[in-house]
PDB file of C-alpha atoms (C1' of nucleotides) in Angstrom:
ATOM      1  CA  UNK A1245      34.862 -27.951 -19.431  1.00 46.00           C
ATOM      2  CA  UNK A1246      32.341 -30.535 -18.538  1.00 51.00           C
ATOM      3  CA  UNK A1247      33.721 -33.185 -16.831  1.00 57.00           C
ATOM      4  CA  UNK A1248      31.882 -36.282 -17.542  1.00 66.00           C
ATOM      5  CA  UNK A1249      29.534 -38.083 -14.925  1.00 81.00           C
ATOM      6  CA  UNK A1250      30.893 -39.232 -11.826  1.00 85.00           C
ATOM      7  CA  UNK A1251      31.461 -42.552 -11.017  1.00 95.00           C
ATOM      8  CA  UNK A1252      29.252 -44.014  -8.610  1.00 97.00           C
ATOM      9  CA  UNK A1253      31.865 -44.608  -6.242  1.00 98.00           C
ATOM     10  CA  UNK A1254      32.830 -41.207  -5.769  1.00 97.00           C
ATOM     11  CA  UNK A1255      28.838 -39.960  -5.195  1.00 98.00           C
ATOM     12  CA  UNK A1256      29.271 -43.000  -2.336  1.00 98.00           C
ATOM     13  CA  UNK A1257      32.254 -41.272  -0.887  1.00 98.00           C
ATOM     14  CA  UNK A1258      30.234 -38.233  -1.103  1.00 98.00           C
ATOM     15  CA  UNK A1259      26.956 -39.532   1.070  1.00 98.00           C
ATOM     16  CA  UNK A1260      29.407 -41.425   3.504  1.00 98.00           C
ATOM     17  CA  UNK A1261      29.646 -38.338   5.962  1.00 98.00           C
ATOM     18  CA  UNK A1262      26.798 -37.309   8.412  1.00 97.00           C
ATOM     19  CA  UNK A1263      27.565 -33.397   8.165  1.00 98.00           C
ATOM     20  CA  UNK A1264      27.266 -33.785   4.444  1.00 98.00           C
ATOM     21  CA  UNK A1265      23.670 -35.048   4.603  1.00 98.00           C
ATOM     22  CA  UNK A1266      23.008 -32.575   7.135  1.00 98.00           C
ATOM     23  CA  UNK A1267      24.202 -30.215   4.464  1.00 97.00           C
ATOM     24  CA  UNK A1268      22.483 -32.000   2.074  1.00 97.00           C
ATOM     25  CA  UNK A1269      19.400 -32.042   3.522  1.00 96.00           C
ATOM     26  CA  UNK A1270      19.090 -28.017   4.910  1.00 95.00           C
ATOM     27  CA  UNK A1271      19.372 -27.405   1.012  1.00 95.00           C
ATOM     28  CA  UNK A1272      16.767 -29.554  -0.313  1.00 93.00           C
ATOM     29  CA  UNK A1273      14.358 -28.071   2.484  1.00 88.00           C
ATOM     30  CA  UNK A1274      14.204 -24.593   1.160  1.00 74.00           C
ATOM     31  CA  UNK A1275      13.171 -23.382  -1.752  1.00 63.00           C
ATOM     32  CA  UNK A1276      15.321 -25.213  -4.097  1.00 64.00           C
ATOM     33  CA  UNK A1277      15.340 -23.170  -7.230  1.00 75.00           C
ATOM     34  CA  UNK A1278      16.493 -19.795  -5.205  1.00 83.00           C
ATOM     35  CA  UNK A1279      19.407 -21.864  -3.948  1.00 88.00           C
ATOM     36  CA  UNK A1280      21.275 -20.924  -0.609  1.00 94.00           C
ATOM     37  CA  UNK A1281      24.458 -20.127  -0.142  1.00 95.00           C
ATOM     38  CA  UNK A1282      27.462 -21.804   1.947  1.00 96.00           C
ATOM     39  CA  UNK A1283      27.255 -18.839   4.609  1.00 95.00           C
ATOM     40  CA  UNK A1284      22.920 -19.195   4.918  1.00 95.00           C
ATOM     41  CA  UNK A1285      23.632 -23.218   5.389  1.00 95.00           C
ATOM     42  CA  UNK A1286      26.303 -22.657   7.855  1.00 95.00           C
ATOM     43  CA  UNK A1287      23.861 -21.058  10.129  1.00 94.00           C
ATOM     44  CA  UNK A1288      22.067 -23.648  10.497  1.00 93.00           C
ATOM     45  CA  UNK A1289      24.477 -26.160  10.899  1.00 95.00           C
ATOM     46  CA  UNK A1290      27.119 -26.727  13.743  1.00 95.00           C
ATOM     47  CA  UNK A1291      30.073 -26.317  11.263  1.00 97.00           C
ATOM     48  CA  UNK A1292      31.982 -23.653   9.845  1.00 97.00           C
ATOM     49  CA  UNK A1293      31.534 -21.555   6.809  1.00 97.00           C
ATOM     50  CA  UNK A1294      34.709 -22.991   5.048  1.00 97.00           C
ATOM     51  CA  UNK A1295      33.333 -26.474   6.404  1.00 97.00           C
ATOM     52  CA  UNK A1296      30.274 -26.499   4.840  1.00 98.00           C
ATOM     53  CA  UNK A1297      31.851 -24.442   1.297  1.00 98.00           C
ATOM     54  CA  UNK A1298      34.295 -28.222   1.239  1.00 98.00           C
ATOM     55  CA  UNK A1299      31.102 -30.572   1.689  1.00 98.00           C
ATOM     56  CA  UNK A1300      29.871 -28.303  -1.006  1.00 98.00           C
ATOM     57  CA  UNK A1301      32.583 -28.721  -3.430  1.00 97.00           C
ATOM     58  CA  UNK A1302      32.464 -32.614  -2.701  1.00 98.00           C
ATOM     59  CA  UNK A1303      29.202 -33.412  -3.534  1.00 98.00           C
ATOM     60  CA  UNK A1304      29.265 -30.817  -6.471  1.00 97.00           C
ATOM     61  CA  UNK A1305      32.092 -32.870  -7.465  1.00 97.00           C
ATOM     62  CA  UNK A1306      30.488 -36.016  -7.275  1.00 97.00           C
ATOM     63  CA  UNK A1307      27.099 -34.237  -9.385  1.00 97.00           C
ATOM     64  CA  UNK A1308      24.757 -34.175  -6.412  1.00 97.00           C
ATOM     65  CA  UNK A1309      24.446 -30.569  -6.574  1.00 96.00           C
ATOM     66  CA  UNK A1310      24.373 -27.944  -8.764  1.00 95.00           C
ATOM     67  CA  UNK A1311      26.240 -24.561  -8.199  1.00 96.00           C
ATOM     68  CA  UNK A1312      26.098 -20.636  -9.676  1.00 95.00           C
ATOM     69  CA  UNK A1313      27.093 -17.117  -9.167  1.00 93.00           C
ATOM     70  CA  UNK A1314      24.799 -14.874  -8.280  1.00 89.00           C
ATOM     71  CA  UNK A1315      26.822 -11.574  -7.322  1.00 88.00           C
ATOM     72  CA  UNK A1316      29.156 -11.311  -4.720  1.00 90.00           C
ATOM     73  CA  UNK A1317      27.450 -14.346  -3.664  1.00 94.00           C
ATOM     74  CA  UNK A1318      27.355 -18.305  -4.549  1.00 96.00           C
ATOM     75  CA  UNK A1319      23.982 -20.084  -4.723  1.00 96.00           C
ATOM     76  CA  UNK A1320      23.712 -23.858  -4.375  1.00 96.00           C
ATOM     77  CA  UNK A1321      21.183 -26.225  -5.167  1.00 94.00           C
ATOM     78  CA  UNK A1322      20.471 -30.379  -4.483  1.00 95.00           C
ATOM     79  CA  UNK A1323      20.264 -32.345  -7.716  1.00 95.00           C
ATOM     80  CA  UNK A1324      17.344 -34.930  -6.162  1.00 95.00           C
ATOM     81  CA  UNK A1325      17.438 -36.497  -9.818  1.00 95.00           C
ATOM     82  CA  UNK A1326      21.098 -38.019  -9.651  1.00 97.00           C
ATOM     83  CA  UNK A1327      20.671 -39.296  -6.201  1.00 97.00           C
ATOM     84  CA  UNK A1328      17.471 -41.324  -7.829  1.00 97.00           C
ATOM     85  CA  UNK A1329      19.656 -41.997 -10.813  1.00 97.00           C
ATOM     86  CA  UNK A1330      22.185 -43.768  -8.087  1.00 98.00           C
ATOM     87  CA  UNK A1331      19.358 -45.370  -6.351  1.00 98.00           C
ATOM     88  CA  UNK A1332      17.908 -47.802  -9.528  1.00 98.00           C
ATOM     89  CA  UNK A1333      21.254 -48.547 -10.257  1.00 97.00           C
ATOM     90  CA  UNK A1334      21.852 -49.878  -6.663  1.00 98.00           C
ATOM     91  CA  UNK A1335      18.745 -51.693  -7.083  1.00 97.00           C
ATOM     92  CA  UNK A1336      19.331 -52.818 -10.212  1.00 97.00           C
ATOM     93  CA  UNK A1337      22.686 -54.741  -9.108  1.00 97.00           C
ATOM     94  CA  UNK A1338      21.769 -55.604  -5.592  1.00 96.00           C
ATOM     95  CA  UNK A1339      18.689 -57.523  -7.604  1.00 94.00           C
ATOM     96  CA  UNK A1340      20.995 -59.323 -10.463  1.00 93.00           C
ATOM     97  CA  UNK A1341      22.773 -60.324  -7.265  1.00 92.00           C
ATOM     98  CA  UNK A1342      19.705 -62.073  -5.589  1.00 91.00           C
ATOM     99  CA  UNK A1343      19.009 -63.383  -9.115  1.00 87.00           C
ATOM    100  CA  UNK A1344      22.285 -65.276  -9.565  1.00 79.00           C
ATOM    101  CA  UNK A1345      22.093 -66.919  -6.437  1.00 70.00           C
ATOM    102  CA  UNK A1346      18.619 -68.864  -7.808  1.00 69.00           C
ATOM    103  CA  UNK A1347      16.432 -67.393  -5.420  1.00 53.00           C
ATOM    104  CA  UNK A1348      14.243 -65.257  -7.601  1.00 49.00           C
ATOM    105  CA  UNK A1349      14.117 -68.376  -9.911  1.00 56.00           C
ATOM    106  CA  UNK A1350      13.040 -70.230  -7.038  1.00 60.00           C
ATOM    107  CA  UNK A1351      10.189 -67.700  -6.146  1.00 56.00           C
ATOM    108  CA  UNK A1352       8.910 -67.609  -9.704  1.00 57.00           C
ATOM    109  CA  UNK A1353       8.955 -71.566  -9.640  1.00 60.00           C
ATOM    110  CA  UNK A1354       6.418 -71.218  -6.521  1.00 59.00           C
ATOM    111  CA  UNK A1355       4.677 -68.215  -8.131  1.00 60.00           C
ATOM    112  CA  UNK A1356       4.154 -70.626 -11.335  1.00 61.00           C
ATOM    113  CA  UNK A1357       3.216 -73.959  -9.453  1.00 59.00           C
TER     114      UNK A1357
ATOM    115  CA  UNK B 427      23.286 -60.496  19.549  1.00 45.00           C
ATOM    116  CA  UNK B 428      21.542 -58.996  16.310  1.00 51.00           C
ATOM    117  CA  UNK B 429      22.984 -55.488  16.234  1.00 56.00           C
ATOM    118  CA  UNK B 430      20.132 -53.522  15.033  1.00 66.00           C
ATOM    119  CA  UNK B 431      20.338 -52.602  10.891  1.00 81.00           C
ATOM    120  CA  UNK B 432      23.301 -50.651   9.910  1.00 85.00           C
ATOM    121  CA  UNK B 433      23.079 -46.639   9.327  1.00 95.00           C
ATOM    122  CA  UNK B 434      22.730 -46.155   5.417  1.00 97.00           C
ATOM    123  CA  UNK B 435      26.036 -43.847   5.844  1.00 98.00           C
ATOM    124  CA  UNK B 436      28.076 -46.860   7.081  1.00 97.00           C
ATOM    125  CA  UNK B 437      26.911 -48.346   4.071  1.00 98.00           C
ATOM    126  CA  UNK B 438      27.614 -45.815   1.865  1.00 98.00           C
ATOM    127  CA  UNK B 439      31.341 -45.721   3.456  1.00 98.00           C
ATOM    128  CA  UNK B 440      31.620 -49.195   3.052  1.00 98.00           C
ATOM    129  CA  UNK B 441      30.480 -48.492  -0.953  1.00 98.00           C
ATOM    130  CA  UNK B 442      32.785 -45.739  -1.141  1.00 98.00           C
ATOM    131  CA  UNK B 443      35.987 -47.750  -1.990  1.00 98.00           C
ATOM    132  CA  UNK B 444      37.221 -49.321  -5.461  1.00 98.00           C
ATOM    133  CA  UNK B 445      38.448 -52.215  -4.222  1.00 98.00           C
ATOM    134  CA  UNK B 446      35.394 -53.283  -1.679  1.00 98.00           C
ATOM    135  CA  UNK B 447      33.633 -53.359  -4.773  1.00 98.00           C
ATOM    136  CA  UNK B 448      35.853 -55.911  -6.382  1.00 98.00           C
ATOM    137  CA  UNK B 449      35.489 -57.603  -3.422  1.00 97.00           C
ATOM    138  CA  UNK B 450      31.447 -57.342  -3.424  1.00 97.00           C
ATOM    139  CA  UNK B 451      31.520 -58.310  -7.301  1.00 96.00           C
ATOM    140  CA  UNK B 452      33.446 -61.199  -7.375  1.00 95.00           C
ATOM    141  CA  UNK B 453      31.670 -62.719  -4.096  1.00 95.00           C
ATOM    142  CA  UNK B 454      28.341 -61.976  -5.828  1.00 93.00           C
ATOM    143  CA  UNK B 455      29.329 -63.715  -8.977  1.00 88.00           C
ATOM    144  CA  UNK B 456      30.481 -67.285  -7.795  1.00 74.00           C
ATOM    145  CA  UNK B 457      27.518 -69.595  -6.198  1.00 64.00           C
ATOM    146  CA  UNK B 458      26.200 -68.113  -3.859  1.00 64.00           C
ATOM    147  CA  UNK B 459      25.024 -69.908  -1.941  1.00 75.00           C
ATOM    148  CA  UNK B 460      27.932 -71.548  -1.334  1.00 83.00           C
ATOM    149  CA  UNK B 461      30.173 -68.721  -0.296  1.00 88.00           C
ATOM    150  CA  UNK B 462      34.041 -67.800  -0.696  1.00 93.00           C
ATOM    151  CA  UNK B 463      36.737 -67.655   1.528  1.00 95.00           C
ATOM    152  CA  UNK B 464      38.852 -64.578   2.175  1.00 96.00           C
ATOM    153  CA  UNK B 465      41.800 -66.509   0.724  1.00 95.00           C
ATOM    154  CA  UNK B 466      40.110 -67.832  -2.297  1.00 95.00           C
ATOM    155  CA  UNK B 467      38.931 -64.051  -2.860  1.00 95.00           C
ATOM    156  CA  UNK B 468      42.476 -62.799  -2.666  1.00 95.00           C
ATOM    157  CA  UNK B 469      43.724 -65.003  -4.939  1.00 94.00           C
ATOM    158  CA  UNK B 470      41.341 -63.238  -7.432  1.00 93.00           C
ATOM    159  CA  UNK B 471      42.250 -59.650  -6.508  1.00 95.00           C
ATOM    160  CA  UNK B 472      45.897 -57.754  -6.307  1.00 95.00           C
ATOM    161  CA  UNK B 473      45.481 -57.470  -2.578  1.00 97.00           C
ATOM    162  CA  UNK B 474      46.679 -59.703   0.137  1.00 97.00           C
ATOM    163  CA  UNK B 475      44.282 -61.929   1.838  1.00 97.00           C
ATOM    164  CA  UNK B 476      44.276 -59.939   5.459  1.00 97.00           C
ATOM    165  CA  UNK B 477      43.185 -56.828   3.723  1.00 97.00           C
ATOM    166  CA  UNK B 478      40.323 -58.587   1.856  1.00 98.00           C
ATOM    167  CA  UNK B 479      39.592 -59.688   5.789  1.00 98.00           C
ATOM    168  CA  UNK B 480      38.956 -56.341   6.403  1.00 98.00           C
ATOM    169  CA  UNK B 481      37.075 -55.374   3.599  1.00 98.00           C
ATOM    170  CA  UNK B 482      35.064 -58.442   4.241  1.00 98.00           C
ATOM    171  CA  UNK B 483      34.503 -57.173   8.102  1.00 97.00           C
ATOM    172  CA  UNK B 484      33.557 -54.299   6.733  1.00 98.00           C
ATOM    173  CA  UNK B 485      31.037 -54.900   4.708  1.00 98.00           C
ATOM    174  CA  UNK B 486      29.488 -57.241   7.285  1.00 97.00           C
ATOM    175  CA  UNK B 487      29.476 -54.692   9.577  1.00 97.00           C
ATOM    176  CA  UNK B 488      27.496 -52.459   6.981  1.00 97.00           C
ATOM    177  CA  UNK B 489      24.908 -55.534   6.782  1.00 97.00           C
ATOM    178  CA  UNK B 490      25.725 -55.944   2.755  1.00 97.00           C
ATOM    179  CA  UNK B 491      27.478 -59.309   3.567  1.00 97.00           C
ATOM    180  CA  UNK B 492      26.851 -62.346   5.522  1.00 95.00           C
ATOM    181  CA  UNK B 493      29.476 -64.704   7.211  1.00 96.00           C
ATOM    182  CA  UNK B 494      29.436 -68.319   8.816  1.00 95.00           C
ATOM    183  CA  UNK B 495      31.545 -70.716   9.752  1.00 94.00           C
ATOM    184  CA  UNK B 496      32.318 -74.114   7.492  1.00 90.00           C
ATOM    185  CA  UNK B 497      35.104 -76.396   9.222  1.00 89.00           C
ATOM    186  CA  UNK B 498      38.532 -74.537   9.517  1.00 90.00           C
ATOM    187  CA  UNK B 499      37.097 -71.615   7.062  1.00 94.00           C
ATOM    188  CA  UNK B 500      34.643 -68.776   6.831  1.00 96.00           C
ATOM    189  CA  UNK B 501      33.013 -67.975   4.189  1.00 96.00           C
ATOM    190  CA  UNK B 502      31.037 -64.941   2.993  1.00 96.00           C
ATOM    191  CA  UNK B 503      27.864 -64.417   0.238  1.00 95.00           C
ATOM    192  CA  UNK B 504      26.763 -60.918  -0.385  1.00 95.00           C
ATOM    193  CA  UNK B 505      23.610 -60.086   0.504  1.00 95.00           C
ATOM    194  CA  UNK B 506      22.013 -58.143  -2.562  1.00 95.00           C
ATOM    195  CA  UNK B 507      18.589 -57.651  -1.057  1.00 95.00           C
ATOM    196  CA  UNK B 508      20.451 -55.040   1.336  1.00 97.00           C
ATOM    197  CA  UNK B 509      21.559 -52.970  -1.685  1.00 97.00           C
ATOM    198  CA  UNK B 510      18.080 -52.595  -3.043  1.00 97.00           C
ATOM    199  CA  UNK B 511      16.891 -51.615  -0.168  1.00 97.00           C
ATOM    200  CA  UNK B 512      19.406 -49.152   0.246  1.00 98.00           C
ATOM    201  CA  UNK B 513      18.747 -48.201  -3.521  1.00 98.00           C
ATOM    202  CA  UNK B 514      14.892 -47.973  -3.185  1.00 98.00           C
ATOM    203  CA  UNK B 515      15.608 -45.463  -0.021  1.00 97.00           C
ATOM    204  CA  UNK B 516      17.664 -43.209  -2.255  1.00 98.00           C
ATOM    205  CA  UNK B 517      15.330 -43.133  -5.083  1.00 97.00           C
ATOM    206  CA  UNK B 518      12.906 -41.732  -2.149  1.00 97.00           C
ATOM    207  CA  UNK B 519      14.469 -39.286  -0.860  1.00 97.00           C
ATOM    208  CA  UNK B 520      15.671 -38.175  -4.398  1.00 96.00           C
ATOM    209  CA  UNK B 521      12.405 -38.292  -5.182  1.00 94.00           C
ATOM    210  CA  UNK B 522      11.224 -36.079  -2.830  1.00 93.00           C
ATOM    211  CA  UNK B 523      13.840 -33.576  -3.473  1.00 92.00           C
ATOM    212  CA  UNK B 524      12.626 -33.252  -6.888  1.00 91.00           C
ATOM    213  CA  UNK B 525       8.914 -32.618  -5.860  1.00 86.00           C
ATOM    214  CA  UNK B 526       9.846 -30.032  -3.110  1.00 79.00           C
ATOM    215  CA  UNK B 527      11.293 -28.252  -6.012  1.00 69.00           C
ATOM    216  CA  UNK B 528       8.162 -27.808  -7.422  1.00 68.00           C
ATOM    217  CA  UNK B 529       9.080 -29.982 -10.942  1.00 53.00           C
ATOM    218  CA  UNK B 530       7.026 -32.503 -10.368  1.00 48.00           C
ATOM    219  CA  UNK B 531       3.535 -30.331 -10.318  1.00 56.00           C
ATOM    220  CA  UNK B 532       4.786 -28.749 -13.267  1.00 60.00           C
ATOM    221  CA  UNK B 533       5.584 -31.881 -15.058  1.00 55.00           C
ATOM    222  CA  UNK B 534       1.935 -33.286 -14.326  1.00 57.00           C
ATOM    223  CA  UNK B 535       0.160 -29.974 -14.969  1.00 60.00           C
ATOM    224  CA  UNK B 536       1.469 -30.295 -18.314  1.00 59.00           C
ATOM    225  CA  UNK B 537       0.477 -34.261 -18.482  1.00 61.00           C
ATOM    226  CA  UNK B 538      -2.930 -32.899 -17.591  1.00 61.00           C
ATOM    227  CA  UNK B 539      -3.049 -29.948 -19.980  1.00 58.00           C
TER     228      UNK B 539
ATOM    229  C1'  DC C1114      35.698   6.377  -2.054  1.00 52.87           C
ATOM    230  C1'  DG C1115      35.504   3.258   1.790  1.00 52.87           C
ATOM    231  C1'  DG C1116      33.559   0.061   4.773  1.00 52.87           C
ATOM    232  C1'  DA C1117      30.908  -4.214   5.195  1.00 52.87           C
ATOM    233  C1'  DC C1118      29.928  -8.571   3.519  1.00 52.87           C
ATOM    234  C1'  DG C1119      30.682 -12.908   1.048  1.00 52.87           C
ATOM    235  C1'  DT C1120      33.934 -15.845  -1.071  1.00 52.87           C
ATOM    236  C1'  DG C1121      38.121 -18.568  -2.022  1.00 52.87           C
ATOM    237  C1'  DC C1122      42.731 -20.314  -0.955  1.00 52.87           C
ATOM    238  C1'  DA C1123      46.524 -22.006   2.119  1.00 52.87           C
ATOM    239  C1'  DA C1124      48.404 -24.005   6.288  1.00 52.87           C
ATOM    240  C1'  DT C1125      47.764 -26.756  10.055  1.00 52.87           C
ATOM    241  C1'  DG C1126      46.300 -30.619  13.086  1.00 52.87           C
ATOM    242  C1'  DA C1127      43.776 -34.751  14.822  1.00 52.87           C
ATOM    243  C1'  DA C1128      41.576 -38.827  13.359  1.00 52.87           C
ATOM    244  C1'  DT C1129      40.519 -42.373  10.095  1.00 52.87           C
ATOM    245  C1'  DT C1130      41.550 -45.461   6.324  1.00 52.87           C
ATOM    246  C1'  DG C1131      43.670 -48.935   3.264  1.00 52.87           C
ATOM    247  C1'  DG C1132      47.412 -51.628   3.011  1.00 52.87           C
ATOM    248  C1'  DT C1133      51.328 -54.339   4.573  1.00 52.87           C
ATOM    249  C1'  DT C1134      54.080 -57.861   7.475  1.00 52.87           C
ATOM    250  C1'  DG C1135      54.562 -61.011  11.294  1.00 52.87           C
ATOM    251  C1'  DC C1136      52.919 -64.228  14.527  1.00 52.87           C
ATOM    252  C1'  DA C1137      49.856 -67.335  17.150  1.00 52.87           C
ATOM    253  C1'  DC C1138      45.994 -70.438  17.100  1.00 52.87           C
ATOM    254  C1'  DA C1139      42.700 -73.881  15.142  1.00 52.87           C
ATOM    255  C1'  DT C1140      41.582 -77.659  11.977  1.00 52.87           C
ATOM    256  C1'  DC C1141      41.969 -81.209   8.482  1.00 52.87           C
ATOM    257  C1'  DA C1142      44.601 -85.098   6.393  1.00 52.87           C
ATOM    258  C1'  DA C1143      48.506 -88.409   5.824  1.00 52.87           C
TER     259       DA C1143
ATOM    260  C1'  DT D1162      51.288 -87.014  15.724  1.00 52.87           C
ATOM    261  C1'  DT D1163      52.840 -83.876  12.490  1.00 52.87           C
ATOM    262  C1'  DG D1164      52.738 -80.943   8.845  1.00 52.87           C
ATOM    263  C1'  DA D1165      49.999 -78.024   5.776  1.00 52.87           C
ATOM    264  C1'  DT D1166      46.343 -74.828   5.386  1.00 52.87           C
ATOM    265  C1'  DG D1167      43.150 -71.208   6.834  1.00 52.87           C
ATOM    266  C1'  DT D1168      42.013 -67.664  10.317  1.00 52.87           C
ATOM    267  C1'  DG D1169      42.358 -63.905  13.378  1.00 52.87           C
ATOM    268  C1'  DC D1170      44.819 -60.313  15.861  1.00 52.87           C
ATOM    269  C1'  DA D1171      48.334 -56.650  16.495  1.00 52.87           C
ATOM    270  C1'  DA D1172      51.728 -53.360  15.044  1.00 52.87           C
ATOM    271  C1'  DC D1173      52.981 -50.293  11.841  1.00 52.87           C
ATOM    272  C1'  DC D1174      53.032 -46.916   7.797  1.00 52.87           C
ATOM    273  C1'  DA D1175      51.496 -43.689   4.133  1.00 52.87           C
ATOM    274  C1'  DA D1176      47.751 -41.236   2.537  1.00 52.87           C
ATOM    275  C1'  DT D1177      43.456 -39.157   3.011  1.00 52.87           C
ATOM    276  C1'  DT D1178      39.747 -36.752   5.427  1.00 52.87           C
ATOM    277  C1'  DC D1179      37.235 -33.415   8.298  1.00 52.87           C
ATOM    278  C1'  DA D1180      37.521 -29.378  10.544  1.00 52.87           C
ATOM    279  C1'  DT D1181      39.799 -25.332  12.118  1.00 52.87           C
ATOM    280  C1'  DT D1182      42.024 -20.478  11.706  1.00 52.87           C
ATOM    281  C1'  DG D1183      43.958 -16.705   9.105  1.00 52.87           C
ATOM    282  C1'  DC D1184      44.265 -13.891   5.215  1.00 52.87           C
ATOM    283  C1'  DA D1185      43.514 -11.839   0.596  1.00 52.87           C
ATOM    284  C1'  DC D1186      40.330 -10.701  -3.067  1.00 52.87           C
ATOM    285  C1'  DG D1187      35.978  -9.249  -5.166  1.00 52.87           C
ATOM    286  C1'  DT D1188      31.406  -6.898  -4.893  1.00 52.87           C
ATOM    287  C1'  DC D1189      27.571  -4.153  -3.199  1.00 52.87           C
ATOM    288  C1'  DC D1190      25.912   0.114  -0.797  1.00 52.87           C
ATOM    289  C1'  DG D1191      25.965   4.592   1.848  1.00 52.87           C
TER     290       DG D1191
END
DNA sequence: CGGACGTGCAATGAATTGGTTGCACATCAA
DNA sequence: TTGATGTGCAACCAATTCATTGCACGTCCG
């Protein structure tokens, strides 16, 4: 079953813990369409195997990465496109924000005259 | 004293709840400039008027709102510039993800071919 | 087959979080 | 001055979170 797109909250929740971006991060270093799996990252982290296999399942859950079986063995991969995705939508509400309060009118008023 | 810019993970934390949000939406969609109280925002939301406080203190404290003092009150404006900033560093790094994976060269070599 | 390796699940524990109530202090207005 | 209004701080509680250890199950290889 699919489960439809997370809510932006929930990929917040997700990227509100150091370790996770440390986890994060070690996986979009290598090569990303090999994947690595949750025992590989924890060596290079200062955490747990069954640590890092929970920050895994988080940010799966919140569709910042991208899981599969390979084997005995589970491969993982970042999803750099949602995390953009997130990113213009911040952007896009953080500027309607600056527009209500009558600044960006302001600006274009200057730009104009 | 001007504590230096907040850590994009406090942010995210302090993006990570439902009802900061609320909080964070209605501030942003009154005047502005003018600000809201913590009590008038309470009245607007199901949660008493010392937990908006906190959200409020939190959010400061994350640099995505800005406080001052007006009489007997204090009143808050969110500060939307801070989110697209914080939006514009995701799409980055998302970005970059993307190209590490190699996508982006084969997306262009195509545009090219 | 049988051992080694990788994974997943459950229980536990310390720390943090989101919310509440209660109270004390400051400020404006009659 | 006195009362009403708005804040801020502290104590407290339930729920969640991050990390650990221990154990059972599946899969590859000699």
């Amino acid at each position: 079953m699919v489960t439809g797109s997370p809510s932006p909250v929930a990929m917040f929740a997700a990227l509100a813990d150091d370790t996770r971006w440390a986890v994060l991060e070690t996986l979009a270093q290598g090569d990303g369409a090999a994947g690595r799996t949750a025992s590989s990252l924890a060596e290079a982290l200062p955490v747990t195997r069954q640590a890092v296999a929970k920050h895994l399942a988080v940010l799966e859950a919140a569709g910042l990465v991208e899981s599969w079986t390979a084997g005995r063995e589970r491969r993982y991969r970042a999803l750099g496109a949602e995390l953009t995705a997130l990113g213009r939508r911040l952007e896009r509400i953080g500027d309607a924000w600056e527009a209500r309060l009558g600044r960006l009118a302001d600006i274009a008023e200057r730009l104009e005259g």
